[in-house]
Short mmCIF file of C-alpha atoms in Angstrom, two decimals:
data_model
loop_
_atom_site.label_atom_id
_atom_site.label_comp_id
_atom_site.label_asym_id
_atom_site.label_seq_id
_atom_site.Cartn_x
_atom_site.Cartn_y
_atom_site.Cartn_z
CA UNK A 1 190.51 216.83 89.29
CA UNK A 2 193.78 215.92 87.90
CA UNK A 3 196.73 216.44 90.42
CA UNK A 4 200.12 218.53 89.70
CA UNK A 5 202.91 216.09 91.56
CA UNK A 6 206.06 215.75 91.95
CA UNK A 7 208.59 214.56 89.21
CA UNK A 8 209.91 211.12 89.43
CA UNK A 9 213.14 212.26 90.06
CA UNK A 10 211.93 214.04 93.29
CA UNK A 11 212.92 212.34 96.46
CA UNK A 12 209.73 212.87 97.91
CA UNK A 13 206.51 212.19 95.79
CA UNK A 14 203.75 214.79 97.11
CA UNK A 15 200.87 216.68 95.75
CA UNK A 16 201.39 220.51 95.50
CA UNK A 17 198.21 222.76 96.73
CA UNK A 18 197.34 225.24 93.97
CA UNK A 19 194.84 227.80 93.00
CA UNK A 20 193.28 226.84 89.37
CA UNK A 21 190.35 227.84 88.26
CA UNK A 22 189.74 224.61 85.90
CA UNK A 23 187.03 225.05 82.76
CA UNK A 24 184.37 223.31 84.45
CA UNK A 25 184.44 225.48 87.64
CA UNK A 26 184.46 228.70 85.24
CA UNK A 27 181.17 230.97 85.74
CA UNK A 28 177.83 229.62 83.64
CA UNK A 29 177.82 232.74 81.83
CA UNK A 30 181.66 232.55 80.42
CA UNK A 31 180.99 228.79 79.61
CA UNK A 32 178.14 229.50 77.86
CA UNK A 33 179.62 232.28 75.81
CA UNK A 34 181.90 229.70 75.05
CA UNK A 35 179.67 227.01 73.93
CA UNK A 36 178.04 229.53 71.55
CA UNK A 37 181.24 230.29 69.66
CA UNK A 38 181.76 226.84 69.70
CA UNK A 39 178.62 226.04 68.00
CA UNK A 40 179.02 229.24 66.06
CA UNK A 41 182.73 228.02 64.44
CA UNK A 42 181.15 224.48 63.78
CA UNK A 43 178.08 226.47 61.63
CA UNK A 44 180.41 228.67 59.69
CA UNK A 45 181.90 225.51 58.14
CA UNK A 46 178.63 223.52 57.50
CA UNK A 47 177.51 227.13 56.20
CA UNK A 48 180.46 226.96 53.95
CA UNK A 49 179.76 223.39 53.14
CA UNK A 50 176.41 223.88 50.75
CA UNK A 51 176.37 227.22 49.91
CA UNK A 52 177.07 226.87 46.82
CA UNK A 53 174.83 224.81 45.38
CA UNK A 54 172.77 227.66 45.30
CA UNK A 55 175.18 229.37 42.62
CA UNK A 56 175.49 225.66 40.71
CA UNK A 57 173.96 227.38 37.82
CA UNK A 58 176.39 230.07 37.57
CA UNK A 59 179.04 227.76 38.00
CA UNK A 60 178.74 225.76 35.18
CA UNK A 61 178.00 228.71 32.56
CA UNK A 62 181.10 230.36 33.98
CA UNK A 63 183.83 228.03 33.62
CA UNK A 64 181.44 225.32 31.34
CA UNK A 65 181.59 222.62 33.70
CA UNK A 66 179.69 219.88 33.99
CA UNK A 67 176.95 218.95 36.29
CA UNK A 68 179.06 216.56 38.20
CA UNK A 69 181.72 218.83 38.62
CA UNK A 70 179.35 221.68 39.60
CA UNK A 71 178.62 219.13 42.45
CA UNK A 72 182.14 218.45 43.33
CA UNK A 73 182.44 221.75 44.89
CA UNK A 74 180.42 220.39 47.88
CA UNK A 75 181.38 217.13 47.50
CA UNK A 76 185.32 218.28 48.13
CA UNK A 77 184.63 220.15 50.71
CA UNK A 78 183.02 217.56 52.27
CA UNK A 79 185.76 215.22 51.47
CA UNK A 80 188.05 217.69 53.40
CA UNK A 81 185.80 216.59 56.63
CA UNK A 82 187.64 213.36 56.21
CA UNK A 83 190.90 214.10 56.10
CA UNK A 84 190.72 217.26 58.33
CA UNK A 85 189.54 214.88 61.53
CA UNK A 86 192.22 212.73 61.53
CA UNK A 87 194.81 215.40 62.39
CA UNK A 88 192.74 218.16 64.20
CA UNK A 89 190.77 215.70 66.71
CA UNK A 90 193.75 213.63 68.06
CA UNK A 91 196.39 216.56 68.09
CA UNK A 92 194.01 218.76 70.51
CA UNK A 93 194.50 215.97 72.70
CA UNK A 94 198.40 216.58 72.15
CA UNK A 95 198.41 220.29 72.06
CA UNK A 96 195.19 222.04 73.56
CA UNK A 97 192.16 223.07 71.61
CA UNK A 98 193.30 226.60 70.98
CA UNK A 99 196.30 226.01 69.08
CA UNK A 100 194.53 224.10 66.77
CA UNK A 101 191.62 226.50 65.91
CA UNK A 102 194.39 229.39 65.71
CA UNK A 103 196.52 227.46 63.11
CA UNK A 104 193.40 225.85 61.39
CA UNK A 105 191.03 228.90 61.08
CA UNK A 106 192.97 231.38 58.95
CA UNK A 107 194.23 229.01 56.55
CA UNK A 108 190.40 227.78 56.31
CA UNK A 109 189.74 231.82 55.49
CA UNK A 110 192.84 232.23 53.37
CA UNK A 111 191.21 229.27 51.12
CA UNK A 112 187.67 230.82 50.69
CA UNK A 113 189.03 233.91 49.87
CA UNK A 114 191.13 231.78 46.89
CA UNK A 115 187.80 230.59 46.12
CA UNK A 116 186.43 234.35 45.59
CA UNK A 117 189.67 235.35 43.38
CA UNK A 118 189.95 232.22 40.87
CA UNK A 119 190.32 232.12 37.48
CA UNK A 120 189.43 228.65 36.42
CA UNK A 121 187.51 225.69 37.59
CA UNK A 122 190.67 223.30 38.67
CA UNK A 123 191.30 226.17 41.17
CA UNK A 124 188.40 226.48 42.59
CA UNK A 125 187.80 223.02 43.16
CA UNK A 126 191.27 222.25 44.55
CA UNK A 127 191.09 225.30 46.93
CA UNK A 128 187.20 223.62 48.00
CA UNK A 129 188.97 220.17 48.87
CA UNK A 130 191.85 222.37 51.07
CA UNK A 131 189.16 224.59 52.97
CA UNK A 132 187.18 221.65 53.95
CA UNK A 133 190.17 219.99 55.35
CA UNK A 134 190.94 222.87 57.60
CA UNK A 135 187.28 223.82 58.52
CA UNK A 136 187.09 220.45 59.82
CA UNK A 137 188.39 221.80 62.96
CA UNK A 138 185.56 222.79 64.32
CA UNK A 139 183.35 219.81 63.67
CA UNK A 140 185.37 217.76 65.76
CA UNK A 141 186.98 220.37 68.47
CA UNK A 142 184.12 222.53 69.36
CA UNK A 143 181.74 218.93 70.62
CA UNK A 144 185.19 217.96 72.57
CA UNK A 145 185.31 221.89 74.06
CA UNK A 146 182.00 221.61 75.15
CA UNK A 147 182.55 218.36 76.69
CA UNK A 148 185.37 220.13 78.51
CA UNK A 149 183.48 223.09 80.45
CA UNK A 150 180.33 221.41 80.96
CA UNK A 151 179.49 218.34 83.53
CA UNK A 152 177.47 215.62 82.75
CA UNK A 153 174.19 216.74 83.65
CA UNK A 154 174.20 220.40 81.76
CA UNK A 155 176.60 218.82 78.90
CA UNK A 156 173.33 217.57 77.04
CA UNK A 157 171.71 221.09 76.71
CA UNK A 158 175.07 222.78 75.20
CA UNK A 159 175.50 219.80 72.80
CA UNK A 160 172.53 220.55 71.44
CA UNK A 161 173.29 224.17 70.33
CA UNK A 162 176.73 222.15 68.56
CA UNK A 163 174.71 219.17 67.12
CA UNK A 164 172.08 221.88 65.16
CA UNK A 165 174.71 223.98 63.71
CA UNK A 166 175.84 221.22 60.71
CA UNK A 167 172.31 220.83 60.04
CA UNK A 168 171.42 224.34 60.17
CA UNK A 169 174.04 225.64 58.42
CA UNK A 170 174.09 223.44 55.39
CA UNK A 171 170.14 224.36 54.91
CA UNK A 172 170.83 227.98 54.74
CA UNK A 173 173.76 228.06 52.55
CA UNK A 174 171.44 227.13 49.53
CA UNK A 175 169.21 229.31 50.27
CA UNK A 176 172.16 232.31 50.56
CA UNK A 177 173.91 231.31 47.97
CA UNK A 178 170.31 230.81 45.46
CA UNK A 179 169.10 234.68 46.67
CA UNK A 180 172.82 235.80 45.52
CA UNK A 181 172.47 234.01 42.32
CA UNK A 182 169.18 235.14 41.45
CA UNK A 183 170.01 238.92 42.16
CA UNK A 184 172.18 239.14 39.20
CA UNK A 185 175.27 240.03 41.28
CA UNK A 186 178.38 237.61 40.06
CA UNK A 187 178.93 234.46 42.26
CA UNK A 188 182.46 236.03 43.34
CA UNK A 189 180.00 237.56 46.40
CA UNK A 190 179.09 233.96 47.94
CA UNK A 191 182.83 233.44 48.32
CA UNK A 192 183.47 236.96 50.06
CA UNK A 193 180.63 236.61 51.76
CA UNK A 194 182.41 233.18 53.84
CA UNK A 195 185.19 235.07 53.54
CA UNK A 196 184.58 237.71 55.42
CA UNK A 197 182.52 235.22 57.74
CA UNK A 198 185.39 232.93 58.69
CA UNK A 199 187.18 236.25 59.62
CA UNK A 200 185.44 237.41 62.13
CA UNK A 201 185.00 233.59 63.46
CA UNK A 202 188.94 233.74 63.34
CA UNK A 203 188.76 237.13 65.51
CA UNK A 204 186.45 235.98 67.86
CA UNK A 205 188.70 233.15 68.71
CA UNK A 206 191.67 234.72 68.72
CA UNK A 207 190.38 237.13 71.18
CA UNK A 208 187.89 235.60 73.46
CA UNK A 209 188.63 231.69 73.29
CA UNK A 210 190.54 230.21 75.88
CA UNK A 211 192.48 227.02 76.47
CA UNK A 212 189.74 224.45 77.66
CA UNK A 213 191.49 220.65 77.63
CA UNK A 214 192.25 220.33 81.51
CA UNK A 215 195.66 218.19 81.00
CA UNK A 216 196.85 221.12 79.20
CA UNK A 217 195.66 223.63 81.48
CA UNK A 218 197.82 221.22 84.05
CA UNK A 219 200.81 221.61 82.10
CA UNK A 220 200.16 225.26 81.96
CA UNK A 221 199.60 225.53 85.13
CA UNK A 222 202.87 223.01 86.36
CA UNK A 223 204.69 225.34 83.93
CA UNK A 224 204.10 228.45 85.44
CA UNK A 225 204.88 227.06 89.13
CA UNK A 226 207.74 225.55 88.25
CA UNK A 227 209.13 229.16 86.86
CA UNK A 228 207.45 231.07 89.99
CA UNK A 229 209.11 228.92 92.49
CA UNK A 230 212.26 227.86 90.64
CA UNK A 231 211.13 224.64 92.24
CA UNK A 232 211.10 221.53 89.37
CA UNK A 233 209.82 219.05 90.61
CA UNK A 234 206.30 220.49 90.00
CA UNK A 235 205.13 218.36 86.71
CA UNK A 236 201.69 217.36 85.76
CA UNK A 237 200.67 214.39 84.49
CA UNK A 238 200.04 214.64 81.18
CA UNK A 239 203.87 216.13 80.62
CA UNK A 240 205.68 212.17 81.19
CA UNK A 241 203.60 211.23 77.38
CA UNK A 242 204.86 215.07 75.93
CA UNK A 243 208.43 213.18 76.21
CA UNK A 244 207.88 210.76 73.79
CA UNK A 245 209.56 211.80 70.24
CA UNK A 246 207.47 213.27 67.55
CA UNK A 247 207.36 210.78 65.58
CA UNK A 248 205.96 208.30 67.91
CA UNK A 249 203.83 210.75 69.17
CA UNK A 250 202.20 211.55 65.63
CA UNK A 251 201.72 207.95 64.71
CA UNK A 252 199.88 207.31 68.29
CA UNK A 253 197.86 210.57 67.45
CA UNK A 254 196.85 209.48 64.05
CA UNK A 255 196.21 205.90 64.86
CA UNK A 256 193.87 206.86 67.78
CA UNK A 257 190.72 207.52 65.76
CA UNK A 258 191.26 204.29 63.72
CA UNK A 259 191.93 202.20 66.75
CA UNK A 260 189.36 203.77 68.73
CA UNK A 261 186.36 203.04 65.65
CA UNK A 262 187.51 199.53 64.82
CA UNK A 263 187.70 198.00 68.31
CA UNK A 264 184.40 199.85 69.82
CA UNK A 265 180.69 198.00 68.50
CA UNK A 266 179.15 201.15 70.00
CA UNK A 267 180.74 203.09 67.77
CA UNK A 268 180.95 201.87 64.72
CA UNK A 269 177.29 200.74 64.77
CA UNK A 270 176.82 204.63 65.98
CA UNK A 271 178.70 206.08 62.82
CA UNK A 272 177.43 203.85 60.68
CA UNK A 273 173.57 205.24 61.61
CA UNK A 274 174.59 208.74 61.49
CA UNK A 275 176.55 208.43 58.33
CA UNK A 276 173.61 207.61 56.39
CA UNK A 277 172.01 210.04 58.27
CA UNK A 278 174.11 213.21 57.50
CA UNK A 279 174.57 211.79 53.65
CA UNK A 280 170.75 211.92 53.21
CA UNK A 281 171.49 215.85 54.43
CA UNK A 282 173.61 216.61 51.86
CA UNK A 283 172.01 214.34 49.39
CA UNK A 284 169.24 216.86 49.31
CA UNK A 285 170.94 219.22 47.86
CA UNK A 286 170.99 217.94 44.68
CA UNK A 287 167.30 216.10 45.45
CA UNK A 288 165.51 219.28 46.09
CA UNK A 289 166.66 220.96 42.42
CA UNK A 290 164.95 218.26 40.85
CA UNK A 291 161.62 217.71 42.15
CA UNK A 292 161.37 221.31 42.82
CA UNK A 293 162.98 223.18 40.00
CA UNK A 294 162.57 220.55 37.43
CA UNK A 295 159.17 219.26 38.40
CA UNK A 296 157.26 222.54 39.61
CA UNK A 297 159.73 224.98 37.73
CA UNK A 298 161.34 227.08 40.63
CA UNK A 299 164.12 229.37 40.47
CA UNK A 300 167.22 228.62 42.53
CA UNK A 301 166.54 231.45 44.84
CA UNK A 302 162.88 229.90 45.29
CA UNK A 303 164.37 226.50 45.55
CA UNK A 304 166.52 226.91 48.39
CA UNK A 305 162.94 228.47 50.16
CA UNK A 306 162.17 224.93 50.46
CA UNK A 307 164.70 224.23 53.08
CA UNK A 308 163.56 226.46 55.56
CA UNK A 309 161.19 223.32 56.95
CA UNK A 310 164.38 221.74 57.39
CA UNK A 311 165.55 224.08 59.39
CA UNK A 312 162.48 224.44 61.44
CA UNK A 313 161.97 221.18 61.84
CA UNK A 314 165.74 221.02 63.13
CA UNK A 315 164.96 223.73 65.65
CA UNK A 316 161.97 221.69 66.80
CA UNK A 317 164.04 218.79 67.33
CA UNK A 318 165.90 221.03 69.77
CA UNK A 319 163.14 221.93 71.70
CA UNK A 320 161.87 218.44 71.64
CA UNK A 321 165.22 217.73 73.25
CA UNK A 322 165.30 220.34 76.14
CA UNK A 323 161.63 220.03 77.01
CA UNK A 324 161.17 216.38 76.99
CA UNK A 325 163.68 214.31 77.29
CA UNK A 326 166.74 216.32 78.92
CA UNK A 327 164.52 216.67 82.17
CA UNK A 328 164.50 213.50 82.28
CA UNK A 329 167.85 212.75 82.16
CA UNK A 330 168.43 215.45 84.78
CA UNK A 331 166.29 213.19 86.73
CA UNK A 332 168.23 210.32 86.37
CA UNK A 333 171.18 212.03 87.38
CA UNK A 334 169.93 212.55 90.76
CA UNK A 335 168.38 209.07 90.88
CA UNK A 336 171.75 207.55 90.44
CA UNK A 337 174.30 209.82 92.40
CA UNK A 338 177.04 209.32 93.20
CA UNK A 339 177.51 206.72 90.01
CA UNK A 340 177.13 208.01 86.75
CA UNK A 341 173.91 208.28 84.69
CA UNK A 342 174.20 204.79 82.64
CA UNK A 343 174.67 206.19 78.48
CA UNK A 344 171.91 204.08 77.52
CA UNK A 345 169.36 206.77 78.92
CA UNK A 346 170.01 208.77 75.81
CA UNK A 347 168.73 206.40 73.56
CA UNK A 348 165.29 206.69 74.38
CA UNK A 349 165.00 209.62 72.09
CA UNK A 350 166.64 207.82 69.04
CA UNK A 351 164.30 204.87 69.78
CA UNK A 352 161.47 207.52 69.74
CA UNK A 353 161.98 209.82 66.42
CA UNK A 354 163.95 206.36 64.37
CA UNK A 355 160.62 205.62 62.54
CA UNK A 356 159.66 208.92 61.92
CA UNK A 357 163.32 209.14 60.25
CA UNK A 358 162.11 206.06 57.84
CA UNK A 359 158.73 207.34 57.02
CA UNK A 360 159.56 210.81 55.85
CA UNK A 361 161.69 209.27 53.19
CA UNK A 362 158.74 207.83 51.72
CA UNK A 363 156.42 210.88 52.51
CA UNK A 364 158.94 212.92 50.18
CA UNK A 365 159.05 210.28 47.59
CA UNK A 366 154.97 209.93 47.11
CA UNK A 367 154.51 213.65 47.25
CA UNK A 368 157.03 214.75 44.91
CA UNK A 369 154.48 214.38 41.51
CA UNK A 370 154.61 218.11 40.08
CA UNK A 371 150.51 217.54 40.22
CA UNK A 372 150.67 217.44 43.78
CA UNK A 373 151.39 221.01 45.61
CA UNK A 374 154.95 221.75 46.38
CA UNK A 375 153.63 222.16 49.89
CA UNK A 376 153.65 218.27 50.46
CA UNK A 377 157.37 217.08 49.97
CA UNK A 378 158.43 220.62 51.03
CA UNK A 379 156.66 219.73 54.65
CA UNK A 380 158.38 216.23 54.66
CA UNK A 381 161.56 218.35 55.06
CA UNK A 382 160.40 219.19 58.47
CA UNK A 383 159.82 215.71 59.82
CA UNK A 384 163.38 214.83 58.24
CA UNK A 385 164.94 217.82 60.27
CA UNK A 386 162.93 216.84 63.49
CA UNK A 387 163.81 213.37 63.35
CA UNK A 388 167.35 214.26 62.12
CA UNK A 389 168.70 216.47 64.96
CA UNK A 390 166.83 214.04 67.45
CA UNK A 391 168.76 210.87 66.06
CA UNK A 392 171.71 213.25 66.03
CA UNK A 393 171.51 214.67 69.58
CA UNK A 394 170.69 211.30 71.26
CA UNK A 395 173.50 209.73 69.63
CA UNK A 396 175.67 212.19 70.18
CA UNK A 397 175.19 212.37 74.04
CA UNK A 398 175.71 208.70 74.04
CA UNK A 399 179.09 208.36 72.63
CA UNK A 400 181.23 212.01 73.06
CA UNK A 401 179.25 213.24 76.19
CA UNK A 402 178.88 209.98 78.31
CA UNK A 403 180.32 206.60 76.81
CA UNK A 404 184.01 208.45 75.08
CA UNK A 405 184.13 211.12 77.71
CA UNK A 406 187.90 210.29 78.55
CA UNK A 407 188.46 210.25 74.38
CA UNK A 408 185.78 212.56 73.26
CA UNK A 409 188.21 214.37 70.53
CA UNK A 410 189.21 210.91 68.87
CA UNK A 411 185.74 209.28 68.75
CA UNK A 412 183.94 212.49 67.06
CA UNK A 413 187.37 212.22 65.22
CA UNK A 414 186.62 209.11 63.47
CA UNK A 415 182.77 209.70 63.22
CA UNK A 416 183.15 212.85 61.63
CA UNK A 417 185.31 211.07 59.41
CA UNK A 418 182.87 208.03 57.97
CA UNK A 419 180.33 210.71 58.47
CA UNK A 420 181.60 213.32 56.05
CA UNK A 421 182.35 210.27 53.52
CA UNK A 422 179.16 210.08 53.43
CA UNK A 423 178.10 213.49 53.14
CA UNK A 424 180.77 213.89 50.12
CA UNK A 425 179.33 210.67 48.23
CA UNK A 426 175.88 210.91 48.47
CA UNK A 427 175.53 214.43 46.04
CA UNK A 428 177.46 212.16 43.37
CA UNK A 429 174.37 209.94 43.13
CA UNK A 430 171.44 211.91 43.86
CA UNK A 431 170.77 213.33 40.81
CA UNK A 432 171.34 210.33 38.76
CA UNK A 433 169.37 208.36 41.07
CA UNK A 434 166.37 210.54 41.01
CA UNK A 435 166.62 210.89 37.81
CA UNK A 436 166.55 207.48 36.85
CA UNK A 437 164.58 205.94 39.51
CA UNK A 438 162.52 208.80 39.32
CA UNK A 439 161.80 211.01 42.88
CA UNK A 440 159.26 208.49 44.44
CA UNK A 441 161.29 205.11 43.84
CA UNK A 442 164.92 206.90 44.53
CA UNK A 443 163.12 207.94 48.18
CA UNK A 444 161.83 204.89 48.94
CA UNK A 445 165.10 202.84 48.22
CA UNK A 446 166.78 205.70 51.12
CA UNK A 447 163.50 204.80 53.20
CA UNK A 448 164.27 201.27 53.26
CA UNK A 449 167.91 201.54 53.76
CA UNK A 450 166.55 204.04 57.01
CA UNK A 451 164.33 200.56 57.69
CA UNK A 452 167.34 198.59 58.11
CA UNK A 453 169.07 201.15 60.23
CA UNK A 454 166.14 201.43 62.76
CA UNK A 455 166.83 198.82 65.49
CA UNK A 456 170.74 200.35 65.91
CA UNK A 457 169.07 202.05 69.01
CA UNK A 458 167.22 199.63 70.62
CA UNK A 459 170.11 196.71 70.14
CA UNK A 460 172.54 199.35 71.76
CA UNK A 461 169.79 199.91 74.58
CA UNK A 462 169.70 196.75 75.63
CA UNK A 463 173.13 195.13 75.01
CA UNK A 464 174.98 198.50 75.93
CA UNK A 465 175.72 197.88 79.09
CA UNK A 466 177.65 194.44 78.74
CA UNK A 467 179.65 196.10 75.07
CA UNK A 468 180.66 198.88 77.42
CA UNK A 469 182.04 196.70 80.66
CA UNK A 470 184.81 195.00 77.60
CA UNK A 471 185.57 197.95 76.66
CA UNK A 472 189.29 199.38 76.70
CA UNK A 473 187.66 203.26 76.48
CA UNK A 474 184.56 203.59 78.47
CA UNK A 475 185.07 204.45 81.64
CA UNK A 476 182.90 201.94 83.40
CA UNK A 477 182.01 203.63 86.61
CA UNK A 478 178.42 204.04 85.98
CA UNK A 479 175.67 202.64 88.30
CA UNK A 480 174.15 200.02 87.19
#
């Protein structure tokens, strides 16, 4: 527990004795409420993300654009994720998490609703790149809020509820936005539909979501006795780096992410895997229209039917997680107390479910002949969600809730950023790609790329250890 002490220019240097209720000591029930709206903020922008490829169609014969610009309104909006990161991340380190999800949130819903009222297609892309920059808040705030309130050996089963939501919620948006299409009602309603989403996210917030970073709360707290008491030499902390001017203090925000990715192995190798993971994701979404509505003729209300697997197979991977390996991990806390639980006990799941990621690439591929029943590749969207949220989840424990605890904001900062590149390149390609390579070939040159990926996990398993004890970030007080 961080201490409140005395200012420098105290004559005496003492710790005050305070009553503070700090977010980890909160009841289970309040930090779990809090962990769902977490997760909750984090799908309503991944929901926002894909829906509208479902309306693609209705897109282009509206304003006559073209297919790659029909795709550019999730590709922008991914692109936001990239920009978004860099600011949101490192300044709730600065600021608090609250502030930032009250000044990011209702410009997020301001933008969606400019989305439901525009008039031509430069506005509605331009207003897609801007809400994906501010719904990027949640994608790196909510994982660092739940690292906040929960201790290490609980922090694995909340993550997962935040790790499911940007796969979840980019496999229903199709599938919303294809059912709105298909009804005949105009494509205005998908927008009001996330508009009217994000605003009760933004209420629920505003009304129910507390500060959670504990420097802050210090500062809070230091603040308030220091105005009780009239006594000032109560500071926290976290208040001696608040002096520093703005300016410095923006460029040592902005810089952290960078710094942070570039001079940590872990990490990069980390991103790197999951980038190419989450651009598959999104990469779908232009996949799936053409073996399914080109090859076996489906509507794009039927179409986006074919990613519930994905989403059941994402759910699966949860309770894969929880039943299996989490226990286990509980166990290992206990083994090693009172060290730490060494990180590399999270990759035993990523070693487990990395093949499976490879081989449903080529299970999509080989199934994807319109001879063969749409059942096939459909089903291969439930091995990619499985193995998808498992590679996720294990990754994701390993470097925001164990190896970056101290800098957990930053390093989901600069993952989300490579991460969401990713995610906003890959649609470019995918239809070209399948349609020139044709569905099989196009999968098996992303299977073999998931090939050359696989060993990321077992390399980090077994040289962890020694690229954590040289590192300037890790807090190396684990047991070894």
């Amino acid at each position: 527990m961080l201490p409140i002490v005395a200012s420098r220019r105290s004559t005496r240097r003492r710790s005050f004795p305070f009553a503070y209720t700090f977010s980890q000591n909160w009841s289970r029930a309040k930090r779990w409420y809090m962990t769902y709206v977490a997760s909750l903020l984090a799908f309503n922008a991944t929901f926002a993300s894909a829906a509208p490829a479902g309306i693609a169609t209705n897109l282009i014969e509206q304003f006559g654009l073209s297919q790659e610009l029909a795709v550019l309104t999730i590709s922008l909006f991914v692109a936001g994720y990239c920009v978004g990161p860099l600011f949101w991340g490192p300044l709730s380190e600065q600021y608090g998490r609250r502030p930032i999800f009250l000044v990011s949130f209702p410009i997020y819903t301001c933008f969606q609703l400019g989305c439901a009222l525009s008039r031509n297609k430069a506005s509605i892309i331009i207003f897609r790149l801007l809400g994906g920059m501010f719904a990027a808040a949640p994608l790196t705030n909510s994982g660092a809020l739940i690292s906040d309130i929960w201790d290490a050996k609980t922090r694995g089963k909340a993550i997962t509820l935040f790790v499911l939501a940007p796969f979840i919620g980019p496999a229903l948006g199709p599938l919303v936005g294809g059912y709105i299409s298909d009804s005949g009602v105009t494509w205005r309603w998908l927008f009001w539909v996330l508009t009217i989403f994000a605003g009760c996210c933004f209420g629920i917030q505003l009304f129910t979501l507390p500060e959670t970073y504990a420097p802050i709360l210090l500062v809070q707290k230091a603040r308030q006795l220091r105005r009780e008491t009239g006594d000032q030499r109560y500071h926290a902390p976290f208040e001696r780096s608040q002096k520093l001017g703005l300016a410095e203090r923006l460029r040592q925000t902005l810089m952290r992410p960078f710094k942070i990715l570039f001079q940590e192995p872990m990490l990069i190798a980390t991103t790197i895997y999951m980038s190419f993971m989450y651009g598959t994701v999104y990469l779908l979404f232009e996949a799936f229209p053409v073996v399914f509505q080109e090859g076996h003729g489906f509507s794009p209300g039927k179409t986006g039917l074919m990613y519930i697997p994905l989403i059941i197979g994402s759910l699966l991977g949860g309770v894969v997680y929880l039943v299996m390996f989490h226990p286990r991990y509980e166990a290992a806390v206990e083994a090693h107390k009172p060290n730490l639980v060494p990180p590399e006990i999270r990759l035993d799941m990523a070693m487990t479910f990395a093949p499976l990621f490879a081989v449903t690439f080529f299970w999509f591929g080989w199934t994807s002949f319109p001879t063969i029943s749409f059942w096939a590749p459909m089903m291969a969207g439930m091995t990619l969600g499985l193995s998808v949220i498992c590679l996720f989840l294990a990754l994701f424990n390993y470097i925001i809730a164990d190896t970056y605890l101290f800098a957990a904001a930053s390093a989901l900062a600069a993952n989300t950023v490579v991460r969401s590149s990713a995610g906003a390149t890959f649609p470019l390609f995918a239809t070209q790609m399948y349609n020139a390579l044709n569905p099989r070939w196009a999968s098996t040159l992303l299977g073999c790329f998931a090939c050359l990926l696989l060993p990321i996990p077992f390399i980090l398993k077994r040289y962890g250890a020694a690229l954590r004890a040289k590192s300037r970030y890790a807090p190396n007080v684990y047991g070894l």
